[in-house]
XYZ file of C-alpha atoms in Angstrom:
117
model
C -58.973 -36.016 -8.410
C -57.121 -35.452 -11.700
C -57.839 -31.710 -11.569
C -56.396 -31.556 -8.044
C -53.165 -33.250 -9.211
C -52.838 -30.713 -12.024
C -53.308 -27.881 -9.538
C -50.642 -29.311 -7.219
C -48.246 -29.818 -10.150
C -48.857 -26.244 -11.305
C -48.245 -24.886 -7.788
C -44.996 -26.856 -7.564
C -43.864 -25.516 -10.929
C -44.681 -21.928 -9.905
C -42.802 -22.450 -6.605
C -39.766 -23.848 -8.471
C -39.746 -20.866 -10.822
C -40.074 -18.456 -7.905
C -37.279 -20.217 -6.016
C -35.085 -20.174 -9.112
C -35.669 -16.443 -9.662
C -34.936 -15.786 -6.002
C -31.683 -17.777 -6.211
C -30.653 -15.961 -9.404
C -31.336 -12.620 -7.740
C -29.307 -13.646 -4.655
C -26.426 -14.790 -6.905
C -26.521 -11.523 -8.833
C -26.497 -9.499 -5.613
C -23.647 -11.605 -4.210
C -21.579 -11.049 -7.377
C -22.344 -7.321 -7.242
C -21.301 -7.126 -3.577
C -18.105 -9.060 -4.314
C -17.233 -6.735 -7.216
C -17.881 -3.694 -5.011
C -15.717 -5.130 -2.215
C -12.863 -5.865 -4.645
C -13.050 -2.349 -6.080
C -12.963 -0.833 -2.573
C -9.952 -2.999 -1.653
C -8.138 -1.940 -4.838
C -8.852 1.737 -4.135
C -7.594 1.350 -0.564
C -4.450 -0.473 -1.760
C -3.668 2.255 -4.315
C -4.184 4.960 -1.682
C -1.878 3.193 0.780
C 0.768 2.750 -1.936
C 0.576 6.462 -2.780
C 0.986 7.393 0.898
C 3.929 4.993 1.229
C 5.580 6.473 -1.864
C 5.029 10.002 -0.535
C 6.599 9.058 2.814
C 9.539 7.456 1.019
C 10.180 10.556 -1.061
C 9.923 12.812 1.986
C 12.326 10.578 3.934
C 14.764 10.561 1.000
C 14.706 14.373 0.853
C 15.339 14.604 4.590
C 18.231 12.130 4.404
C 19.724 13.801 1.336
C 19.708 17.201 3.032
C 21.938 15.747 5.774
C 24.080 13.947 3.153
C 24.671 17.344 1.499
C 25.823 18.795 4.827
C 28.222 15.867 5.307
C 29.694 16.407 1.827
C 30.775 19.923 2.765
C 31.774 19.055 6.335
C 34.906 20.492 7.853
C 37.121 18.320 10.061
C 35.540 20.103 13.051
C 31.920 19.602 11.964
C 32.367 16.068 10.599
C 31.815 14.047 13.827
C 28.555 15.849 14.627
C 27.282 15.570 11.050
C 28.242 11.901 10.875
C 26.148 11.303 14.008
C 23.293 13.374 12.568
C 23.412 11.288 9.376
C 23.396 7.997 11.302
C 20.475 9.231 13.409
C 18.422 10.372 10.406
C 19.046 7.092 8.557
C 17.785 5.201 11.595
C 14.823 7.526 12.168
C 13.687 7.444 8.528
C 14.394 3.743 7.923
C 10.725 2.731 7.994
C 9.553 5.622 5.840
C 12.344 5.361 3.270
C 11.178 1.877 2.267
C 12.597 0.878 -1.120
C 14.779 3.997 -1.253
C 16.687 3.102 1.927
C 19.521 1.184 0.239
C 20.112 4.002 -2.224
C 20.111 6.525 0.635
C 22.666 4.425 2.542
C 24.892 4.300 -0.550
C 24.692 8.087 -0.878
C 25.470 8.461 2.827
C 28.494 6.152 2.553
C 29.812 8.077 -0.468
C 29.405 11.372 1.380
C 31.136 10.034 4.501
C 34.028 8.679 2.439
C 34.380 11.952 0.530
C 34.222 14.031 3.721
C 36.854 11.894 5.472
C 39.300 12.452 2.592
C 39.157 16.221 3.097
């Protein structure tokens, strides 16, 4: 009888240890998976930021090329260039992102300068 109780107690202890090891392993794997997921998200975020920055710079270049044309506009070419500038600002608004306000300021300066000529 007593020997049987010891056997049962031993089996329970072994089961508890096994369960504990299993839980520790699951926790470790969960933490590993979480770390991997976070790293992947960070990589994706950095990539998307780089793409956004690239688009912004490209949009700024495109806008500035039209701004340059407006700066040297003649009274005859001014209306068409003004329209072209308005169109490009609208078309590149999304891509310009943070640079948009600066591009609008440059456009306004160019328009003002061109109108004085």
